[in-house]
Tab-separated table of N, CA and C in Angstrom:
chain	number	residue	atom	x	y	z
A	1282	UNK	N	15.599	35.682	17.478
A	1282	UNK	CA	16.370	34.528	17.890
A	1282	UNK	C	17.602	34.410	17.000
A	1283	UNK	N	18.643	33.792	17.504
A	1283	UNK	CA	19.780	33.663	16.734
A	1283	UNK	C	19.890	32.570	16.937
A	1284	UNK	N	21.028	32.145	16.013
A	1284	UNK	CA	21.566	30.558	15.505
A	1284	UNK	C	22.352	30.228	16.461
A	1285	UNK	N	21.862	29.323	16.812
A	1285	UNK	CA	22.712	28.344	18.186
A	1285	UNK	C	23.922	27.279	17.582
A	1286	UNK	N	23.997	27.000	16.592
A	1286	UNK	CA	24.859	26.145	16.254
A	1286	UNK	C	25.372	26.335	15.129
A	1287	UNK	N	26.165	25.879	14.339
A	1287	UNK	CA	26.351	25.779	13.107
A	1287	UNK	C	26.379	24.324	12.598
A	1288	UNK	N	24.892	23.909	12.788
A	1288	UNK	CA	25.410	22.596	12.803
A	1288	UNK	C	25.697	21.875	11.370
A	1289	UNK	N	25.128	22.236	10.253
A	1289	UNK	CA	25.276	21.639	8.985
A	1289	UNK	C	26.476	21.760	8.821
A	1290	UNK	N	27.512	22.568	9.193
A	1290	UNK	CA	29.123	22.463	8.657
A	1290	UNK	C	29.688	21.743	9.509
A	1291	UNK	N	28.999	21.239	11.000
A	1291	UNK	CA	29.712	20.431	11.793
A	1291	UNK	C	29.668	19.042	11.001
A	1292	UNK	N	27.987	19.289	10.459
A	1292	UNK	CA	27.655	17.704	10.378
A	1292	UNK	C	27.537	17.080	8.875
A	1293	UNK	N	28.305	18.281	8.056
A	1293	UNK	CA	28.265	17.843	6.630
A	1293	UNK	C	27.855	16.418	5.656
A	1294	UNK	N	28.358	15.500	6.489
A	1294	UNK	CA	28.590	14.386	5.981
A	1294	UNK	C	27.090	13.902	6.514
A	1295	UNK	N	26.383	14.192	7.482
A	1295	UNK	CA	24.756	13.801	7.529
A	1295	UNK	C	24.382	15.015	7.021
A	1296	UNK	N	24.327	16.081	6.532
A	1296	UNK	CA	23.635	16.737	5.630
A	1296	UNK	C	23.432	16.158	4.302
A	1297	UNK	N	24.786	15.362	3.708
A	1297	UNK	CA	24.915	15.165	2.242
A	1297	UNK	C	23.764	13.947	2.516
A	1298	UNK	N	23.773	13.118	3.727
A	1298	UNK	CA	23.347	11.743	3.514
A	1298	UNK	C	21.489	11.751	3.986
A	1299	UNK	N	21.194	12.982	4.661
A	1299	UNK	CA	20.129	13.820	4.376
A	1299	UNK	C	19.399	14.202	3.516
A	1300	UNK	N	20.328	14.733	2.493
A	1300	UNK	CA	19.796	15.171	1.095
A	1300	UNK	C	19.306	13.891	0.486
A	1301	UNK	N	20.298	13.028	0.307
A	1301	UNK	CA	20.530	11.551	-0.849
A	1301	UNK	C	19.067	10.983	0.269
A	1302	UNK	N	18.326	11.330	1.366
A	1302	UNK	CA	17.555	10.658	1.527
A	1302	UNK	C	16.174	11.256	1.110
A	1303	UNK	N	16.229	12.627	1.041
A	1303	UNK	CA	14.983	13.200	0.890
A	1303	UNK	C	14.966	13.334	-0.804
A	1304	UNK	N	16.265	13.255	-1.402
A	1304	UNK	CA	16.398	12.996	-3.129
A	1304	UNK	C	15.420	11.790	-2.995
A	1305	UNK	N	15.852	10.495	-3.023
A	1305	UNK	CA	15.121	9.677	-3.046
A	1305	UNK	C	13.683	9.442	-2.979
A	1306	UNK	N	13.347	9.780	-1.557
A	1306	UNK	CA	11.986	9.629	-1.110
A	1306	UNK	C	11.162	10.901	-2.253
A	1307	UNK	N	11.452	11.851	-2.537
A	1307	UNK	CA	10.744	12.721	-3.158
A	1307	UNK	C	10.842	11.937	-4.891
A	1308	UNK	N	12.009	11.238	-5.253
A	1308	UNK	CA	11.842	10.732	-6.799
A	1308	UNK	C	10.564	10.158	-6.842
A	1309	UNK	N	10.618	9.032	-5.978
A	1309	UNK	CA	9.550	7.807	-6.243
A	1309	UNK	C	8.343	8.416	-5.909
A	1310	UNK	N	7.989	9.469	-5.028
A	1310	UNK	CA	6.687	10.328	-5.296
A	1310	UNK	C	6.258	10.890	-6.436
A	1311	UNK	N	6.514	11.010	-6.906
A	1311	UNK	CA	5.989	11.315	-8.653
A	1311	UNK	C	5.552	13.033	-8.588
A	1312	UNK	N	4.698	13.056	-7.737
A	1312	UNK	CA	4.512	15.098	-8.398
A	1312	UNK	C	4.866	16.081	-7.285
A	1313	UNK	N	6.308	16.562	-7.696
A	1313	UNK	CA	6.511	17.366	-7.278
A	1313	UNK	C	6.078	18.350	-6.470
A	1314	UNK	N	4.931	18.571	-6.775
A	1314	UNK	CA	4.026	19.769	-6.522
A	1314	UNK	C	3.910	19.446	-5.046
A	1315	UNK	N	3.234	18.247	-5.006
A	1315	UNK	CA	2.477	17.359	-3.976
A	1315	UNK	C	3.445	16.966	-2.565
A	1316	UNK	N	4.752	16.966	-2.962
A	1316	UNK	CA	6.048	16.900	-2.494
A	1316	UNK	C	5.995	17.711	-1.643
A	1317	UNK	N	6.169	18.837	-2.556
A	1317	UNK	CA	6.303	20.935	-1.599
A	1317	UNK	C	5.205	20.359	-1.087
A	1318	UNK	N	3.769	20.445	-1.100
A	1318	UNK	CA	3.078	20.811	-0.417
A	1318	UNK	C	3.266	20.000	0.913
A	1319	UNK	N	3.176	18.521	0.910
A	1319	UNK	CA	3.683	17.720	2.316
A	1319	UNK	C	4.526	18.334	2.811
A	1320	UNK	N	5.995	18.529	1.889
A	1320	UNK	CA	7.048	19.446	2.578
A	1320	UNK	C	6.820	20.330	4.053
A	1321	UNK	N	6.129	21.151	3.222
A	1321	UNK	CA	6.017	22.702	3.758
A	1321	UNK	C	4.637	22.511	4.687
A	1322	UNK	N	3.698	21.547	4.716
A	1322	UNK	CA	2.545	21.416	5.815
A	1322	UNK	C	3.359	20.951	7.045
A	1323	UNK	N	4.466	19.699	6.886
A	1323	UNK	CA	5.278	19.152	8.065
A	1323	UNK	C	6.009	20.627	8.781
A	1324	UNK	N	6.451	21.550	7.782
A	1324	UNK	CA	7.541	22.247	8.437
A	1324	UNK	C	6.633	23.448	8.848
A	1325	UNK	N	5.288	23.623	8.287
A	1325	UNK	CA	4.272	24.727	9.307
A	1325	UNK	C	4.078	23.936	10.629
A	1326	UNK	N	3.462	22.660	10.898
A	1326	UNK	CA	3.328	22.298	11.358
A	1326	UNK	C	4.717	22.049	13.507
A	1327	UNK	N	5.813	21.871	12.404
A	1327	UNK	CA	6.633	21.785	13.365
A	1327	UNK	C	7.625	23.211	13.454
A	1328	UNK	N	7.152	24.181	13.525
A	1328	UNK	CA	7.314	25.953	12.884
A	1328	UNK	C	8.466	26.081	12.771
A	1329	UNK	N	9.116	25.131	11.621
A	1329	UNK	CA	10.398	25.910	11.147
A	1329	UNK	C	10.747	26.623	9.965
A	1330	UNK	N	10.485	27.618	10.300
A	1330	UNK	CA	10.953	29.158	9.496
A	1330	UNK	C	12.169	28.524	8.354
A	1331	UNK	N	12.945	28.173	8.640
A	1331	UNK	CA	13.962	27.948	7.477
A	1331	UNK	C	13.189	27.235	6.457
A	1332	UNK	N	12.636	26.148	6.897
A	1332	UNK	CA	11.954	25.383	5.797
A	1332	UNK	C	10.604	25.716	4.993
A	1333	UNK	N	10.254	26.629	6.145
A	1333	UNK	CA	8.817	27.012	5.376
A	1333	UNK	C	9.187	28.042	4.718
A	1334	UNK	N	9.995	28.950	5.049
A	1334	UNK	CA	11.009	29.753	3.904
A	1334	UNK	C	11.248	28.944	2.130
A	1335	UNK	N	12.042	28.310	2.352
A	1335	UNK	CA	12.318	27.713	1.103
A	1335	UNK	C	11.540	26.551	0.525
A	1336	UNK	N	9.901	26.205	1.333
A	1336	UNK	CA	9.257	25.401	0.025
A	1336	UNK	C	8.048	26.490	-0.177
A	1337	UNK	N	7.890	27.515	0.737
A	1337	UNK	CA	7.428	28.567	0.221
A	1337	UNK	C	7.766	28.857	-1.404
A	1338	UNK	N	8.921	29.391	-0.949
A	1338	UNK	CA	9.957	29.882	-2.083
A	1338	UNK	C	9.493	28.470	-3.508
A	1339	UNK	N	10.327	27.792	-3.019
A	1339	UNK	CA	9.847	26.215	-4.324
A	1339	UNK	C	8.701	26.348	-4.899
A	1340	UNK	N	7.506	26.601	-4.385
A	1340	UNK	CA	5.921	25.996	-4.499
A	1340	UNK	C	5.590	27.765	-6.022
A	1341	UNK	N	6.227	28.465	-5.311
A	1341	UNK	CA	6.006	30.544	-5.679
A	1341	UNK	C	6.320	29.721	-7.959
A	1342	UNK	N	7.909	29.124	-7.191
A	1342	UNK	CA	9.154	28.756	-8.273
A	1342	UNK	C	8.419	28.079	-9.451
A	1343	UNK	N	7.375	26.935	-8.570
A	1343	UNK	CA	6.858	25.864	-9.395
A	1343	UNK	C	5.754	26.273	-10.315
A	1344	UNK	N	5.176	27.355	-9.919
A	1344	UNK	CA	4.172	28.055	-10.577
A	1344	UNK	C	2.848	27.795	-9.545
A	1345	UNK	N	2.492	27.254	-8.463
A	1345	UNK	CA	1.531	27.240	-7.465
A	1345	UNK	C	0.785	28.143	-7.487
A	1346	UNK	N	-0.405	27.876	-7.977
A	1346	UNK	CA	-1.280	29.312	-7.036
A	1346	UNK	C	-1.345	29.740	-5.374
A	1347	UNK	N	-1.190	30.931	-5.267
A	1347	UNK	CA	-0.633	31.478	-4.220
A	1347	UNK	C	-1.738	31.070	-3.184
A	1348	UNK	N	-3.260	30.844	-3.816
A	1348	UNK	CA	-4.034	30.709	-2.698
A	1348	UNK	C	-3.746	29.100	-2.391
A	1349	UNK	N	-3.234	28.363	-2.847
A	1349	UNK	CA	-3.316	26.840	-2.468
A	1349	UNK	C	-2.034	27.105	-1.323
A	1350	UNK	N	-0.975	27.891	-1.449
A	1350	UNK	CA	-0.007	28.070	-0.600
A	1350	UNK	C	-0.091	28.955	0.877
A	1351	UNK	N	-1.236	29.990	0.129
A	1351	UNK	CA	-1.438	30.300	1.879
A	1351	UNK	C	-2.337	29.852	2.743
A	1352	UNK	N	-3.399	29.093	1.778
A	1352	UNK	CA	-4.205	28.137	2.407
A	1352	UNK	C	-3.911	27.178	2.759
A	1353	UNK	N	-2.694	26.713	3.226
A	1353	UNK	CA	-2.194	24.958	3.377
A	1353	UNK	C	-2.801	25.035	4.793
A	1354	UNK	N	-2.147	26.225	5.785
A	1354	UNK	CA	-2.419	25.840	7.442
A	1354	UNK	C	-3.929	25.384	7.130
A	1355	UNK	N	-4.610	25.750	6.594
A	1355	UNK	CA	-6.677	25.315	6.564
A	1355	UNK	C	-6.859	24.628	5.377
A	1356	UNK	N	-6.348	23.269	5.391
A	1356	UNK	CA	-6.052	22.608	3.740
A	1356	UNK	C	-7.630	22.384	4.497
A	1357	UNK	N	-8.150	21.904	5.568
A	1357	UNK	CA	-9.427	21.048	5.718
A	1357	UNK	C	-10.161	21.812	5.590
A	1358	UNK	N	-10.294	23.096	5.232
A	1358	UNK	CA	-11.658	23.948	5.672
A	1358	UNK	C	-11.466	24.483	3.737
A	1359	UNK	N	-10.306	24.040	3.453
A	1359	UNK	CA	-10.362	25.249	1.876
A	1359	UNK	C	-11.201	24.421	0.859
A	1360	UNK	N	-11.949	23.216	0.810
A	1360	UNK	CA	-12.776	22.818	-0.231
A	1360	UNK	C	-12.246	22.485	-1.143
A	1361	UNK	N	-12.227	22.403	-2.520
A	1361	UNK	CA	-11.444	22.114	-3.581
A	1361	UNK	C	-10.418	21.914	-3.940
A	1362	UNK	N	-9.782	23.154	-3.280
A	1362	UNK	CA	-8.332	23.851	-3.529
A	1362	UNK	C	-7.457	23.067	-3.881
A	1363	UNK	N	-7.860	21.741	-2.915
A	1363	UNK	CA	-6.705	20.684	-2.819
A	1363	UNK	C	-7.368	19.419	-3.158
A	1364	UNK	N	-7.217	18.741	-3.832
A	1364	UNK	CA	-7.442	16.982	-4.616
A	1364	UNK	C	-7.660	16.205	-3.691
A	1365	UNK	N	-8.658	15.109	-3.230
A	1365	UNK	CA	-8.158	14.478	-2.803
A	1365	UNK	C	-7.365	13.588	-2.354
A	1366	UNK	N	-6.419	13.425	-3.158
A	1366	UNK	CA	-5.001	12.916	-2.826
A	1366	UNK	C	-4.385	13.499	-2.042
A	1367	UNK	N	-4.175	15.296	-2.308
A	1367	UNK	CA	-3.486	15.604	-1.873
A	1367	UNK	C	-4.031	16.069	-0.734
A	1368	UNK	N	-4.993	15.972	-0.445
A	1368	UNK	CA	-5.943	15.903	1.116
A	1368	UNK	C	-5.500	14.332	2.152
A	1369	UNK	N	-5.683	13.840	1.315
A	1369	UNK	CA	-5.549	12.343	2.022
A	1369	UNK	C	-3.875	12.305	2.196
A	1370	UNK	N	-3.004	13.265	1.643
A	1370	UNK	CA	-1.234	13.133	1.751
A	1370	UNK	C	-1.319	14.272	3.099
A	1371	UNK	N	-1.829	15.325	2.417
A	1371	UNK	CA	-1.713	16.132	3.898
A	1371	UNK	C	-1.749	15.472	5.502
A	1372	UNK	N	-3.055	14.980	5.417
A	1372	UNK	CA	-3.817	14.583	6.881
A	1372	UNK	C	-2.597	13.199	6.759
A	1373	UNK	N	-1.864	12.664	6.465
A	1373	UNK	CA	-1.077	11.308	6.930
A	1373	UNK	C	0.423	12.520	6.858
A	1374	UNK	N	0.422	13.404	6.456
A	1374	UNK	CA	1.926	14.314	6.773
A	1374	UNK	C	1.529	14.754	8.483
A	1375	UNK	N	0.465	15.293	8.424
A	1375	UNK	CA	0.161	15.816	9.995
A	1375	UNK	C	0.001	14.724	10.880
A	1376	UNK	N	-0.670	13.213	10.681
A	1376	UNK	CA	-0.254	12.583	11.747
A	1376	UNK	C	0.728	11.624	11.643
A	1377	UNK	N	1.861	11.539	10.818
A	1377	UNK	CA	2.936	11.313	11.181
A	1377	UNK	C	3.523	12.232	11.968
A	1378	UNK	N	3.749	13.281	11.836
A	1378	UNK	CA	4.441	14.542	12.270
A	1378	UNK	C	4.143	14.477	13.662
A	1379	UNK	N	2.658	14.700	14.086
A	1379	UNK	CA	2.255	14.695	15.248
A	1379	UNK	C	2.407	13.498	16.165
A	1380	UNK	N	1.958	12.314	15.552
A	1380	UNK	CA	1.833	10.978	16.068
A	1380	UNK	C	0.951	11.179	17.472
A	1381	UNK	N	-0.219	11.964	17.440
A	1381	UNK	CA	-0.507	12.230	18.037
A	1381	UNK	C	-0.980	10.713	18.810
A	1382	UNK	N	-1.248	10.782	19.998
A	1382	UNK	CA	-1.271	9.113	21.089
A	1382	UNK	C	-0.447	8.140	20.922
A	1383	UNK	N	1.011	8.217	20.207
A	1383	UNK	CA	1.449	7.484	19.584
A	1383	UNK	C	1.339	6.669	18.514
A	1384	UNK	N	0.077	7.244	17.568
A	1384	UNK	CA	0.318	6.407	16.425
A	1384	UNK	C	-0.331	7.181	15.287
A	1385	UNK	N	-0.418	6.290	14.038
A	1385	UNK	CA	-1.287	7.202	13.103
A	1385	UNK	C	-2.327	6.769	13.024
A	1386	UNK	N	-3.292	6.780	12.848
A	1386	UNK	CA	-4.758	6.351	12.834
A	1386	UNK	C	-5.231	5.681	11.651
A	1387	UNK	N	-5.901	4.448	11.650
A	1387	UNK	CA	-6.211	3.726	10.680
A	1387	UNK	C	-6.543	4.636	9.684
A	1388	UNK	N	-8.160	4.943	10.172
A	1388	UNK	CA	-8.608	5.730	8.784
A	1388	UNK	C	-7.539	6.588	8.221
A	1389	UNK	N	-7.042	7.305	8.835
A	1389	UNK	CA	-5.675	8.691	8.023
A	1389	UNK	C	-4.935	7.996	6.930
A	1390	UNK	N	-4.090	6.948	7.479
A	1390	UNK	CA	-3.865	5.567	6.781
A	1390	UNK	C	-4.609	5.016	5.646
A	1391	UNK	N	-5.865	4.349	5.753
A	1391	UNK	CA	-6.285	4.053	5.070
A	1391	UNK	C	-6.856	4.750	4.109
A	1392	UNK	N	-7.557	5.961	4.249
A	1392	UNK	CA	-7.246	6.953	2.955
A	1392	UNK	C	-6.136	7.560	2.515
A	1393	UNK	N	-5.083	7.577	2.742
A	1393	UNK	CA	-3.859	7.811	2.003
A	1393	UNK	C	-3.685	6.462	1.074
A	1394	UNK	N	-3.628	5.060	1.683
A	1394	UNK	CA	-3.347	3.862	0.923
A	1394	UNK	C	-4.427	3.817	-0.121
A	1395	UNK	N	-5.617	4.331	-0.263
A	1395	UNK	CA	-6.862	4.234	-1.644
A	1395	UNK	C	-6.373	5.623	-2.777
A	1396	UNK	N	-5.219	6.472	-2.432
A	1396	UNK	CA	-5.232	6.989	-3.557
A	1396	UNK	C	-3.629	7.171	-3.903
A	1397	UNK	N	-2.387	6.279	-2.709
A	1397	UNK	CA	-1.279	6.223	-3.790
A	1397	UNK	C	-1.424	4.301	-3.888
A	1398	UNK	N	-0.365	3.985	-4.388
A	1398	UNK	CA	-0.362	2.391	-4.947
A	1398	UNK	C	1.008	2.454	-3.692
A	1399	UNK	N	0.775	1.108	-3.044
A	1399	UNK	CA	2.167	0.617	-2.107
A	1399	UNK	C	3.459	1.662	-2.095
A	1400	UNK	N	4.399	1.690	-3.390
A	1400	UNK	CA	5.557	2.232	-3.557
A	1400	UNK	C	4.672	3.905	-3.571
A	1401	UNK	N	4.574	4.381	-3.970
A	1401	UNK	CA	4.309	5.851	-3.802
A	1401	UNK	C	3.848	5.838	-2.331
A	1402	UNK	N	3.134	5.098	-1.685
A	1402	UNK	CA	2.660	5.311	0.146
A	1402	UNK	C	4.055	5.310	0.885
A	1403	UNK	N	5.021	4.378	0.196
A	1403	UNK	CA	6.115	4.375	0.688
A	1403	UNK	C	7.008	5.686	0.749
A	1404	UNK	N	6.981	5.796	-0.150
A	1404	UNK	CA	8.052	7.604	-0.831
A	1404	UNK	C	7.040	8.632	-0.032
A	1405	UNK	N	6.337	8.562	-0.312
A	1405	UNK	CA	4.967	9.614	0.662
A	1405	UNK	C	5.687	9.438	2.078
A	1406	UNK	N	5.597	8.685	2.542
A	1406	UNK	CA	6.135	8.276	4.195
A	1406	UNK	C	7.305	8.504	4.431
A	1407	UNK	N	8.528	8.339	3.625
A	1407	UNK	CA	9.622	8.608	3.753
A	1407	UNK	C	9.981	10.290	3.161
A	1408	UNK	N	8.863	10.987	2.696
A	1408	UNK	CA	9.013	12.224	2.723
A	1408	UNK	C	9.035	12.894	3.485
A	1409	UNK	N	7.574	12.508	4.789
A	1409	UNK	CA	7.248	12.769	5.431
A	1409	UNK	C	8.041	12.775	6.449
A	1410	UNK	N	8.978	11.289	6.823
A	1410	UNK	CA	10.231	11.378	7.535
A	1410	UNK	C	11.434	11.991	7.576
A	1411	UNK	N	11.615	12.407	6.068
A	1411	UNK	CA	12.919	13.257	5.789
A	1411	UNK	C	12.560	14.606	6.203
A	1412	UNK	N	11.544	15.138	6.019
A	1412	UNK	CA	11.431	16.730	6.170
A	1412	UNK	C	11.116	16.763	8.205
A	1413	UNK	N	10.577	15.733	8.132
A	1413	UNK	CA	10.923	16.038	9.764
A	1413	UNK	C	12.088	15.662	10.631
A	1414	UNK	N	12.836	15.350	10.255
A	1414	UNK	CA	14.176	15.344	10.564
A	1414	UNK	C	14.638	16.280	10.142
A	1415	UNK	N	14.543	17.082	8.929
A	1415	UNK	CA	15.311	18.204	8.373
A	1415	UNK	C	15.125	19.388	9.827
A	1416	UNK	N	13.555	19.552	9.743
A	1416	UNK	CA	12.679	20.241	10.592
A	1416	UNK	C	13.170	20.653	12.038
A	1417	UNK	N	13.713	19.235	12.472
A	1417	UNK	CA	13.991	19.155	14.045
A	1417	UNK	C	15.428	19.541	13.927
A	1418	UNK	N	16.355	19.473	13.367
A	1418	UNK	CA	17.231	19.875	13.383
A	1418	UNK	C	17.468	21.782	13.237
A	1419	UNK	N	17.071	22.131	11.899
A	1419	UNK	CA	16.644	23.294	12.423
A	1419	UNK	C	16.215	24.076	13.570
A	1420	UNK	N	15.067	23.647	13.580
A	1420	UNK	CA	14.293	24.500	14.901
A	1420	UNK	C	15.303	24.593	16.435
A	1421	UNK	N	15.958	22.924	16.300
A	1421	UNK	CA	17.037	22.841	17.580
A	1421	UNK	C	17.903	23.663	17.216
A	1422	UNK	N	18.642	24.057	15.992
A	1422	UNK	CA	19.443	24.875	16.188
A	1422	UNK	C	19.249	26.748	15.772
A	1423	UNK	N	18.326	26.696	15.827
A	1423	UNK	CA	17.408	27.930	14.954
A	1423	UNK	C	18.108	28.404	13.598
A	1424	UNK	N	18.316	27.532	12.827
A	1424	UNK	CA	18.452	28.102	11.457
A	1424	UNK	C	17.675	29.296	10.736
A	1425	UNK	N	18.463	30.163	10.254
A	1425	UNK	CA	17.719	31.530	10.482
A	1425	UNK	C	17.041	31.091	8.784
A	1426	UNK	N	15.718	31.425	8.927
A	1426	UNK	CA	15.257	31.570	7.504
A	1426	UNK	C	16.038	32.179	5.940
A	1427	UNK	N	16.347	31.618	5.068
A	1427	UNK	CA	17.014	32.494	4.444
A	1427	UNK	C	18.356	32.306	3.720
A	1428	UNK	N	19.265	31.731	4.885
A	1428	UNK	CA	20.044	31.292	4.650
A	1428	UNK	C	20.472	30.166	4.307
A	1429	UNK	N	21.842	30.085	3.336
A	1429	UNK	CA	21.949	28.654	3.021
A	1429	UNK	C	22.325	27.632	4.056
A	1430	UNK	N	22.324	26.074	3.907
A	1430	UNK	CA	22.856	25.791	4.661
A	1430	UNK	C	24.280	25.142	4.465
């Protein structure tokens, strides 16, 4: 597939205001780590290659063990691997993402809210929103993995 658009140089000025949103939402989340991993479950999830390219890349950067990274698509079946936090961040990244019936589901919800405090559920959610917007934009324009934008 090739690149249908060029859209980040069309749309510079919502790229910068893109960034300054996913800067944000990722500060007030506190671990990084946990960040990539939501990151990069939203952007397997919604299969965009550019992004799963570069939090691939991030997670390799951060020092991640490689099995927590190729195990994300089966975070539910890998046991330990992953905290429950970061179990309870996953499963509220996938049904935001999905919204599957239109909504997110109490329980998904309500175990995400028992292991961050209000403001971190918040930054969690607005992570979750920034990378899927990043996501959809991509995939609409097929941003080729790899490249900058």
């Amino acid at each position: 597939m090739s690149r249908r658009m060029e859209f980040w140089g069309q749309m510079s000025a919502f790229g910068r205001a893109q960034l300054r949103l996913t800067t944000a939402a990722k500060k007030g989340l506190g671990d990084p780590v946990l960040a990539e991993l939501v990151v990069l479950r939203a952007s397997q999830v919604n299969r965009c290659a550019f992004c799963i390219d570069m939090h691939v890349r991030n997670l390799h950067e951060a020092g991640v063990e490689p099995r927590r990274i190729d195990l994300l698509p089966a975070w539910e079946e890998a046991g330990d691997l992953y905290t429950a936090k970061e179990r309870a961040a996953l499963a509220l990244t996938e049904a935001v993402t999905v919204l599957t019936d239109g909504s997110v589901p109490d329980d998904v919800y309500a175990t995400a809210a028992a292991h961050f405090d209000e403001t971190e559920l918040a930054h969690l959610i607005a992570v979750i929103i920034a990378i899927n917007n990043w996501n959809r934009v991509n995939v609409t324009v097929r941003q080729p993995p790899g490249e900058e934008r």
